[in-house]
Tab-separated table of C-alpha atoms and ligand atoms in Angstrom:
chain	number	residue	atom	x	y	z
X	6	UNK	CA	83.391	56.891	39.837
X	7	UNK	CA	83.341	55.393	43.327
X	8	UNK	CA	80.615	52.966	44.287
X	9	UNK	CA	77.488	55.072	44.852
X	10	UNK	CA	77.017	54.543	48.570
X	11	UNK	CA	77.499	57.130	51.278
X	12	UNK	CA	76.603	58.012	54.834
X	13	UNK	CA	75.690	61.546	55.876
X	14	UNK	CA	75.741	63.012	59.382
X	15	UNK	CA	73.234	65.837	59.862
X	16	UNK	CA	74.509	68.593	62.170
X	17	UNK	CA	71.225	70.477	62.435
X	18	UNK	CA	69.354	67.299	63.423
X	19	UNK	CA	71.909	66.689	66.190
X	20	UNK	CA	71.415	70.255	67.411
X	21	UNK	CA	67.634	69.911	67.424
X	22	UNK	CA	67.639	66.500	69.118
X	23	UNK	CA	69.935	67.829	71.837
X	24	UNK	CA	67.581	70.778	72.343
X	25	UNK	CA	64.675	68.321	72.511
X	26	UNK	CA	66.416	66.451	75.332
X	27	UNK	CA	66.884	69.726	77.195
X	28	UNK	CA	63.211	70.577	76.865
X	29	UNK	CA	62.324	67.159	78.331
X	30	UNK	CA	64.558	67.766	81.365
X	31	UNK	CA	64.407	71.423	82.393
X	32	UNK	CA	67.525	72.716	84.161
X	33	UNK	CA	69.432	69.456	83.893
X	34	UNK	CA	72.858	69.597	82.285
X	35	UNK	CA	73.430	67.313	79.335
X	36	UNK	CA	76.281	64.962	78.570
X	37	UNK	CA	76.742	64.517	74.845
X	38	UNK	CA	77.406	60.781	74.678
X	39	UNK	CA	80.083	60.148	72.065
X	40	UNK	CA	81.236	56.666	73.022
X	41	UNK	CA	81.752	54.123	70.224
X	42	UNK	CA	82.931	56.936	67.941
X	43	UNK	CA	79.705	58.851	68.563
X	44	UNK	CA	77.464	55.823	67.948
X	45	UNK	CA	79.246	55.234	64.654
X	46	UNK	CA	78.721	58.802	63.392
X	47	UNK	CA	82.330	59.891	64.021
X	48	UNK	CA	83.313	62.141	66.931
X	49	UNK	CA	84.746	64.824	64.646
X	50	UNK	CA	81.591	64.777	62.518
X	51	UNK	CA	79.142	65.249	65.419
X	52	UNK	CA	81.197	67.790	67.350
X	53	UNK	CA	79.726	70.912	65.718
X	54	UNK	CA	76.163	69.648	66.158
X	55	UNK	CA	76.728	68.768	69.823
X	56	UNK	CA	78.770	71.809	70.809
X	57	UNK	CA	75.892	73.047	72.963
X	58	UNK	CA	76.256	70.040	75.286
X	59	UNK	CA	77.549	70.719	78.809
X	60	UNK	CA	80.123	67.975	78.500
X	61	UNK	CA	81.072	64.889	76.512
X	62	UNK	CA	80.914	61.366	77.902
X	63	UNK	CA	82.769	58.427	76.383
X	64	UNK	CA	84.690	55.286	77.273
X	65	UNK	CA	88.014	55.422	75.585
X	66	UNK	CA	91.015	57.557	76.493
X	67	UNK	CA	91.827	57.912	72.790
X	68	UNK	CA	88.349	59.272	72.210
X	69	UNK	CA	88.871	61.754	75.041
X	70	UNK	CA	92.090	62.897	73.358
X	71	UNK	CA	90.181	63.403	70.119
X	72	UNK	CA	87.595	65.578	71.872
X	73	UNK	CA	90.356	67.696	73.448
X	74	UNK	CA	92.073	67.921	70.046
X	75	UNK	CA	88.881	69.516	68.706
X	76	UNK	CA	89.462	72.342	71.171
X	77	UNK	CA	86.896	71.283	73.780
X	78	UNK	CA	87.938	72.630	77.187
X	79	UNK	CA	84.780	71.700	79.061
X	80	UNK	CA	83.933	68.569	80.987
X	81	UNK	CA	84.704	65.097	79.665
X	82	UNK	CA	83.539	62.025	81.569
X	83	UNK	CA	84.951	58.517	81.233
X	84	UNK	CA	81.846	56.354	81.628
X	85	UNK	CA	83.704	53.200	82.681
X	86	UNK	CA	86.486	54.977	84.532
X	87	UNK	CA	90.062	53.828	84.113
X	88	UNK	CA	91.270	50.352	83.209
X	89	UNK	CA	94.733	50.593	84.767
X	90	UNK	CA	96.611	52.917	87.097
X	91	UNK	CA	98.586	54.743	84.442
X	92	UNK	CA	95.323	55.795	82.723
X	93	UNK	CA	94.964	58.198	85.657
X	94	UNK	CA	97.994	60.142	84.434
X	95	UNK	CA	96.180	60.924	81.210
X	96	UNK	CA	93.061	61.792	83.223
X	97	UNK	CA	95.122	64.349	85.138
X	98	UNK	CA	96.772	65.679	81.987
X	99	UNK	CA	93.522	65.966	79.995
X	100	UNK	CA	91.481	67.015	83.022
X	101	UNK	CA	88.985	64.172	82.672
X	102	UNK	CA	86.258	63.301	85.107
X	103	UNK	CA	85.869	59.594	85.575
X	104	UNK	CA	83.475	57.014	86.886
X	105	UNK	CA	84.540	54.877	89.840
X	106	UNK	CA	82.611	51.622	89.818
X	107	UNK	CA	84.767	49.164	91.808
X	108	UNK	CA	87.284	48.942	94.659
X	109	UNK	CA	90.158	48.329	92.238
X	110	UNK	CA	89.627	51.785	90.792
X	111	UNK	CA	89.754	53.304	94.289
X	112	UNK	CA	93.011	51.412	94.915
X	113	UNK	CA	94.424	52.883	91.707
X	114	UNK	CA	93.433	56.402	92.749
X	115	UNK	CA	95.004	55.915	96.161
X	116	UNK	CA	98.465	55.379	94.616
X	117	UNK	CA	98.087	57.989	91.876
X	118	UNK	CA	100.314	61.061	92.171
X	119	UNK	CA	98.557	64.231	91.081
X	120	UNK	CA	98.662	67.909	91.950
X	121	UNK	CA	95.112	68.363	90.816
X	122	UNK	CA	92.482	66.243	92.590
X	123	UNK	CA	90.036	64.433	90.299
X	124	UNK	CA	86.314	64.818	89.971
X	125	UNK	CA	84.735	61.378	90.096
X	126	UNK	CA	81.296	59.889	89.514
X	127	UNK	CA	80.716	57.070	91.984
X	128	UNK	CA	78.513	54.483	90.342
X	129	UNK	CA	75.897	52.399	92.061
X	130	UNK	CA	74.701	49.061	90.743
X	131	UNK	CA	71.024	49.650	91.493
X	132	UNK	CA	69.860	46.492	89.734
X	133	UNK	CA	71.337	46.275	86.253
X	134	UNK	CA	74.257	44.185	87.518
X	135	UNK	CA	76.777	45.460	85.082
X	136	UNK	CA	79.098	48.080	86.633
X	137	UNK	CA	78.866	49.721	90.037
X	138	UNK	CA	78.897	49.167	93.785
X	139	UNK	CA	75.987	47.231	95.252
X	140	UNK	CA	73.766	49.464	97.409
X	141	UNK	CA	75.017	47.845	100.610
X	142	UNK	CA	78.628	48.680	99.693
X	143	UNK	CA	78.073	52.106	98.171
X	144	UNK	CA	78.523	54.258	101.272
X	145	UNK	CA	81.732	52.507	102.268
X	146	UNK	CA	83.102	53.284	98.805
X	147	UNK	CA	81.998	56.898	99.153
X	148	UNK	CA	83.731	57.187	102.545
X	149	UNK	CA	86.952	55.725	101.140
X	150	UNK	CA	86.927	58.135	98.202
X	151	UNK	CA	86.119	61.081	100.415
X	152	UNK	CA	89.269	60.408	102.452
X	153	UNK	CA	91.606	60.444	99.428
X	154	UNK	CA	93.580	63.601	98.682
X	155	UNK	CA	93.487	62.567	95.007
X	156	UNK	CA	89.722	63.111	94.924
X	157	UNK	CA	87.988	66.447	94.665
X	158	UNK	CA	84.223	66.360	94.175
X	159	UNK	CA	82.252	63.107	94.294
X	160	UNK	CA	79.141	62.881	92.136
X	161	UNK	CA	76.708	59.979	92.258
X	162	UNK	CA	75.359	57.965	89.380
X	163	UNK	CA	73.484	54.851	88.356
X	164	UNK	CA	72.199	53.376	85.092
X	165	UNK	CA	68.729	52.017	84.272
X	166	UNK	CA	68.178	48.631	82.663
X	167	UNK	CA	64.511	49.082	81.707
X	168	UNK	CA	63.822	52.770	81.164
X	169	UNK	CA	62.495	51.908	77.697
X	170	UNK	CA	60.336	48.963	78.738
X	171	UNK	CA	57.620	47.494	80.879
X	172	UNK	CA	59.563	46.987	84.094
X	173	UNK	CA	60.439	50.667	84.269
X	174	UNK	CA	62.779	52.467	86.633
X	175	UNK	CA	60.929	52.729	89.952
X	176	UNK	CA	62.780	49.867	91.669
X	177	UNK	CA	66.194	51.233	90.713
X	178	UNK	CA	65.226	54.788	91.590
X	179	UNK	CA	64.196	53.562	95.044
X	180	UNK	CA	67.432	51.633	95.588
X	181	UNK	CA	69.469	54.683	94.566
X	182	UNK	CA	67.497	57.101	96.716
X	183	UNK	CA	67.552	54.912	99.833
X	184	UNK	CA	71.324	54.854	99.914
X	185	UNK	CA	72.193	58.312	98.584
X	186	UNK	CA	69.477	60.648	99.864
X	187	UNK	CA	71.647	62.270	102.530
X	188	UNK	CA	74.930	62.306	100.588
X	189	UNK	CA	76.182	65.546	99.060
X	190	UNK	CA	77.128	65.832	95.385
X	191	UNK	CA	75.574	66.028	91.959
X	192	UNK	CA	73.611	63.140	90.516
X	193	UNK	CA	73.225	61.548	87.097
X	194	UNK	CA	70.750	58.776	86.324
X	195	UNK	CA	68.877	59.201	83.058
X	196	UNK	CA	69.673	57.760	79.642
X	197	UNK	CA	67.578	58.826	76.622
X	198	UNK	CA	64.582	56.666	77.505
X	199	UNK	CA	64.454	57.891	81.109
X	200	UNK	CA	64.959	61.515	80.043
X	201	UNK	CA	62.140	61.408	77.490
X	202	UNK	CA	59.695	59.296	79.487
X	203	UNK	CA	60.386	60.562	83.016
X	204	UNK	CA	62.187	63.880	82.538
X	205	UNK	CA	59.387	65.736	84.320
X	206	UNK	CA	60.447	63.972	87.547
X	207	UNK	CA	63.235	66.013	89.141
X	208	UNK	CA	64.659	62.904	90.840
X	209	UNK	CA	65.124	61.239	87.442
X	210	UNK	CA	66.549	64.126	85.449
X	211	UNK	CA	68.660	65.126	88.470
X	212	UNK	CA	71.751	67.285	87.706
X	213	UNK	CA	73.037	65.617	84.545
X	214	UNK	CA	71.271	63.530	81.935
X	215	UNK	CA	73.151	61.101	79.687
X	216	UNK	CA	71.184	60.834	76.454
X	217	UNK	CA	72.793	58.918	73.623
X	218	UNK	CA	70.415	57.216	71.221
X	219	UNK	CA	67.735	59.922	71.273
X	220	UNK	CA	70.266	62.561	70.301
X	221	UNK	CA	71.203	60.283	67.393
X	222	UNK	CA	67.639	60.287	66.121
X	223	UNK	CA	66.268	56.952	67.280
X	224	UNK	CA	63.269	56.491	69.579
X	225	UNK	CA	64.624	54.662	72.637
X	226	UNK	CA	61.305	52.914	73.244
X	227	UNK	CA	60.474	52.042	69.634
X	228	UNK	CA	58.039	50.539	68.599
X	229	UNK	CA	55.947	51.803	71.514
X	230	UNK	CA	56.846	55.316	70.332
X	231	UNK	CA	58.584	56.499	67.187
X	232	UNK	CA	60.799	59.508	66.503
X	233	UNK	CA	57.901	61.652	65.333
X	234	UNK	CA	56.173	61.018	68.678
X	235	UNK	CA	59.270	62.267	70.515
X	236	UNK	CA	60.033	65.074	68.053
X	237	UNK	CA	63.418	63.650	67.048
X	238	UNK	CA	65.057	63.667	63.619
X	239	UNK	CA	67.408	61.226	61.931
X	240	UNK	CA	71.047	62.281	62.319
X	241	UNK	CA	72.512	59.602	60.042
X	242	UNK	CA	71.491	58.801	56.479
X	243	UNK	CA	72.696	55.745	54.596
X	244	UNK	CA	72.067	56.242	50.885
X	245	UNK	CA	72.973	54.573	47.631
X	246	UNK	CA	71.709	54.141	44.063
X	247	UNK	CA	70.188	51.579	41.771
X	248	UNK	CA	72.909	49.967	39.663
X	249	UNK	CA	70.781	47.374	37.834
X	250	UNK	CA	67.159	46.589	36.965
X	251	UNK	CA	65.534	43.192	36.348
X	252	UNK	CA	62.100	42.342	35.018
X	253	UNK	CA	60.777	39.226	36.746
X	254	UNK	CA	58.133	36.854	35.415
X	255	UNK	CA	55.757	34.996	37.757
X	256	UNK	CA	57.678	32.228	39.513
X	257	UNK	CA	61.078	33.932	39.164
X	258	UNK	CA	63.173	34.084	42.320
X	259	UNK	CA	65.632	36.671	43.649
X	260	UNK	CA	69.085	36.343	45.155
X	261	UNK	CA	70.926	33.687	47.157
X	262	UNK	CA	68.719	30.981	48.534
X	263	UNK	CA	65.830	32.098	46.300
X	264	UNK	CA	64.031	33.296	49.421
X	265	UNK	CA	61.618	35.431	47.368
X	266	UNK	CA	59.435	34.247	44.490
X	267	UNK	CA	57.522	36.716	42.307
X	268	UNK	CA	53.815	35.845	42.145
X	269	UNK	CA	53.282	38.139	39.174
X	270	UNK	CA	55.351	40.270	36.815
X	271	UNK	CA	57.675	42.394	38.942
X	272	UNK	CA	60.283	45.017	38.236
X	273	UNK	CA	63.119	45.092	40.762
X	274	UNK	CA	66.090	47.371	41.313
X	275	UNK	CA	69.540	46.201	42.390
X	276	UNK	CA	71.062	48.572	44.958
X	277	UNK	CA	74.758	49.106	45.709
X	278	UNK	CA	74.553	48.265	49.416
X	279	UNK	CA	75.211	45.035	51.257
X	280	UNK	CA	76.311	43.590	54.542
X	281	UNK	CA	79.917	44.575	53.797
X	282	UNK	CA	78.637	48.159	54.105
X	283	UNK	CA	77.101	47.367	57.487
X	284	UNK	CA	73.578	46.870	56.205
X	285	UNK	CA	72.240	43.872	58.136
X	286	UNK	CA	71.905	40.604	56.274
X	287	UNK	CA	68.894	39.836	58.464
X	288	UNK	CA	66.925	42.435	56.515
X	289	UNK	CA	64.961	40.493	53.964
X	290	UNK	CA	61.669	40.734	52.043
X	291	UNK	CA	59.506	43.491	53.489
X	292	UNK	CA	62.228	45.649	55.039
X	293	UNK	CA	61.331	49.294	54.311
X	294	UNK	CA	63.420	51.374	51.916
X	295	UNK	CA	62.975	54.623	49.963
X	296	UNK	CA	63.457	54.806	46.178
X	297	UNK	CA	63.461	58.405	44.913
X	298	UNK	CA	61.869	59.275	48.267
X	299	UNK	CA	58.984	56.806	47.787
X	300	UNK	CA	58.387	54.152	50.446
X	301	UNK	CA	58.947	50.603	49.230
X	302	UNK	CA	60.393	47.310	50.357
X	303	UNK	CA	63.291	44.930	49.942
X	304	UNK	CA	62.695	41.639	48.174
X	305	UNK	CA	64.886	38.609	48.760
X	306	UNK	CA	67.991	38.357	50.858
X	307	UNK	CA	70.686	41.005	50.707
X	308	UNK	CA	74.225	39.928	49.873
X	309	UNK	CA	77.725	41.307	50.497
X	310	UNK	CA	77.568	44.253	48.084
X	311	UNK	CA	74.003	44.370	46.778
X	312	UNK	CA	70.390	44.161	47.770
X	313	UNK	CA	67.192	44.147	45.755
X	314	UNK	CA	64.074	46.313	45.983
X	315	UNK	CA	60.569	46.121	44.570
X	316	UNK	CA	60.099	48.987	42.068
X	317	UNK	CA	56.300	48.697	41.839
X	318	UNK	CA	55.688	51.962	43.783
X	319	UNK	CA	58.178	53.885	41.559
X	320	UNK	CA	57.734	52.748	37.933
X	321	UNK	CA	59.927	55.619	36.705
X	322	UNK	CA	62.906	54.377	38.758
X	323	UNK	CA	65.954	53.336	36.738
X	324	UNK	CA	69.697	52.902	37.027
X	325	UNK	CA	70.988	55.856	39.018
X	326	UNK	CA	67.800	56.387	41.023
X	327	UNK	CA	68.402	57.419	44.637
X	328	UNK	CA	67.872	54.803	47.333
X	329	UNK	CA	67.678	55.657	51.018
X	330	UNK	CA	68.439	52.734	53.309
X	331	UNK	CA	67.613	54.857	56.376
X	332	UNK	CA	67.502	58.526	57.298
X	333	UNK	CA	66.581	61.491	55.102
X	334	UNK	CA	65.537	60.823	51.499
X	335	UNK	CA	64.733	63.144	48.595
X	336	UNK	CA	61.587	65.302	48.690
X	337	UNK	CA	61.536	65.488	52.484
X	338	UNK	CA	60.901	61.752	52.872
X	339	UNK	CA	62.141	60.126	56.082
X	340	UNK	CA	62.841	56.482	56.842
X	341	UNK	CA	63.584	56.103	60.579
X	342	UNK	CA	66.495	53.788	61.289
X	343	UNK	CA	64.300	52.159	63.957
X	344	UNK	CA	62.091	50.619	61.249
X	345	UNK	CA	65.078	49.008	59.554
X	346	UNK	CA	66.546	47.813	62.863
X	347	UNK	CA	63.263	46.161	63.731
X	348	UNK	CA	63.176	44.357	60.388
X	349	UNK	CA	66.662	43.046	61.198
X	350	UNK	CA	65.632	41.925	64.680
X	351	UNK	CA	67.964	44.414	66.328
X	352	UNK	CA	68.118	48.001	67.589
X	353	UNK	CA	69.223	51.220	65.932
X	354	UNK	CA	72.314	51.374	68.182
X	355	UNK	CA	73.756	48.317	66.441
X	356	UNK	CA	73.048	49.582	62.919
X	357	UNK	CA	74.628	52.979	63.595
X	358	UNK	CA	77.736	51.425	65.071
X	359	UNK	CA	78.073	48.931	62.223
X	360	UNK	CA	78.351	51.190	59.158
X	361	UNK	CA	81.490	49.826	57.535
X	362	UNK	CA	84.778	51.644	57.060
X	363	UNK	CA	84.451	51.358	53.276
X	364	UNK	CA	81.383	53.644	53.282
X	365	UNK	CA	82.423	57.271	52.669
X	366	UNK	CA	80.969	59.753	55.155
X	367	UNK	CA	79.776	63.327	54.512
X	368	UNK	CA	78.419	65.923	56.852
X	369	UNK	CA	75.541	68.263	56.132
X	370	UNK	CA	73.780	71.064	57.949
J	18	PLP	C1	75.641	54.564	76.573
J	18	PLP	C2	75.271	55.090	77.907
J	18	PLP	C3	74.240	56.023	78.045
J	18	PLP	C4	73.373	56.464	76.885
J	18	PLP	O1	72.312	55.565	76.720
J	18	PLP	P1	71.206	55.771	75.573
J	18	PLP	O2	70.297	54.607	75.756
J	18	PLP	O3	71.941	55.722	74.282
J	18	PLP	O4	70.568	57.080	75.809
J	18	PLP	C5	74.004	56.539	79.301
J	18	PLP	N1	74.739	56.150	80.372
J	18	PLP	C6	75.712	55.233	80.281
J	18	PLP	C7	76.464	54.830	81.495
J	18	PLP	C8	76.014	54.672	79.054
J	18	PLP	O5	76.988	53.769	78.964
């Protein structure tokens, strides 16, 4: 028997989360964001659930080829554009739309030979200072692109740094509007947080939204709001089983470093899941977990292949009992990945992307 750990991707949850994003942003079209192998879920595994998207957005040309290989003939957007001139040949061949965020990419387009002009998304750096043209240089870039025979339609985009937090998006929205208000073309601004929190504002939802994390069942502004507040469902479950049980006496310790000491008699379960499966080592005593669908907690520090859980809430638990590290558990129980990420001092994005190659994946409806 293989080690009893597995990950499951839930197609129906993806479908419902995508529909939830649409309801938050009436009339906007939706990019299904499948970069980083669909936030660790696997592009091929999420494709059915995200079929209703208006397009797929990603970073990697190989990922674009995989989406085309699935039979997708609709729009695909390269979120960082091309990295070298010959990437444009594949863009032409696969009919990809691509971001243009710097002058080098315009130079590459200018020497590219194509019969079919490209649709591009010109990106403004409205304050995040990652990719994009500064507002003062944006119109010059637009004018240059407009003059190229290699370019068909020019759409406009920017990305928010604080849509999930206190600073908000108003300053970036203003910078974007000031420079672009009289330019033609479609617009795309909103990530999941902006779509959920500001989707009622037509200037924010614009023509295309770009929701990633919300579609994957994490609340973008957790812990201010959780997935039940936003009406989202987990799309990824990490599950395993108890492979050992220990009865501790008062004063007994657990695991490497003896970071946990029992203050009374305590029954613990040893679970086949560790940091070599992608479960964060920073999760220690108190991290939530489900045993047979009952909410409980980790005790002690997890190791490479195992972690330990307090069995007090489930006295009937034994070797073979089901453990849910995050996602959907037995009996309708849910453990949002956001709660585990918080216990690890990180965000759900990182946990999703980190599930290790040795963990077998399933898909379910
Ligand atoms: C990843 C990404 C998104 C999606 O962001 P979420 O916070 O996951 O919704 C949107 N736009 C761009 C440019 C991205 O790189």
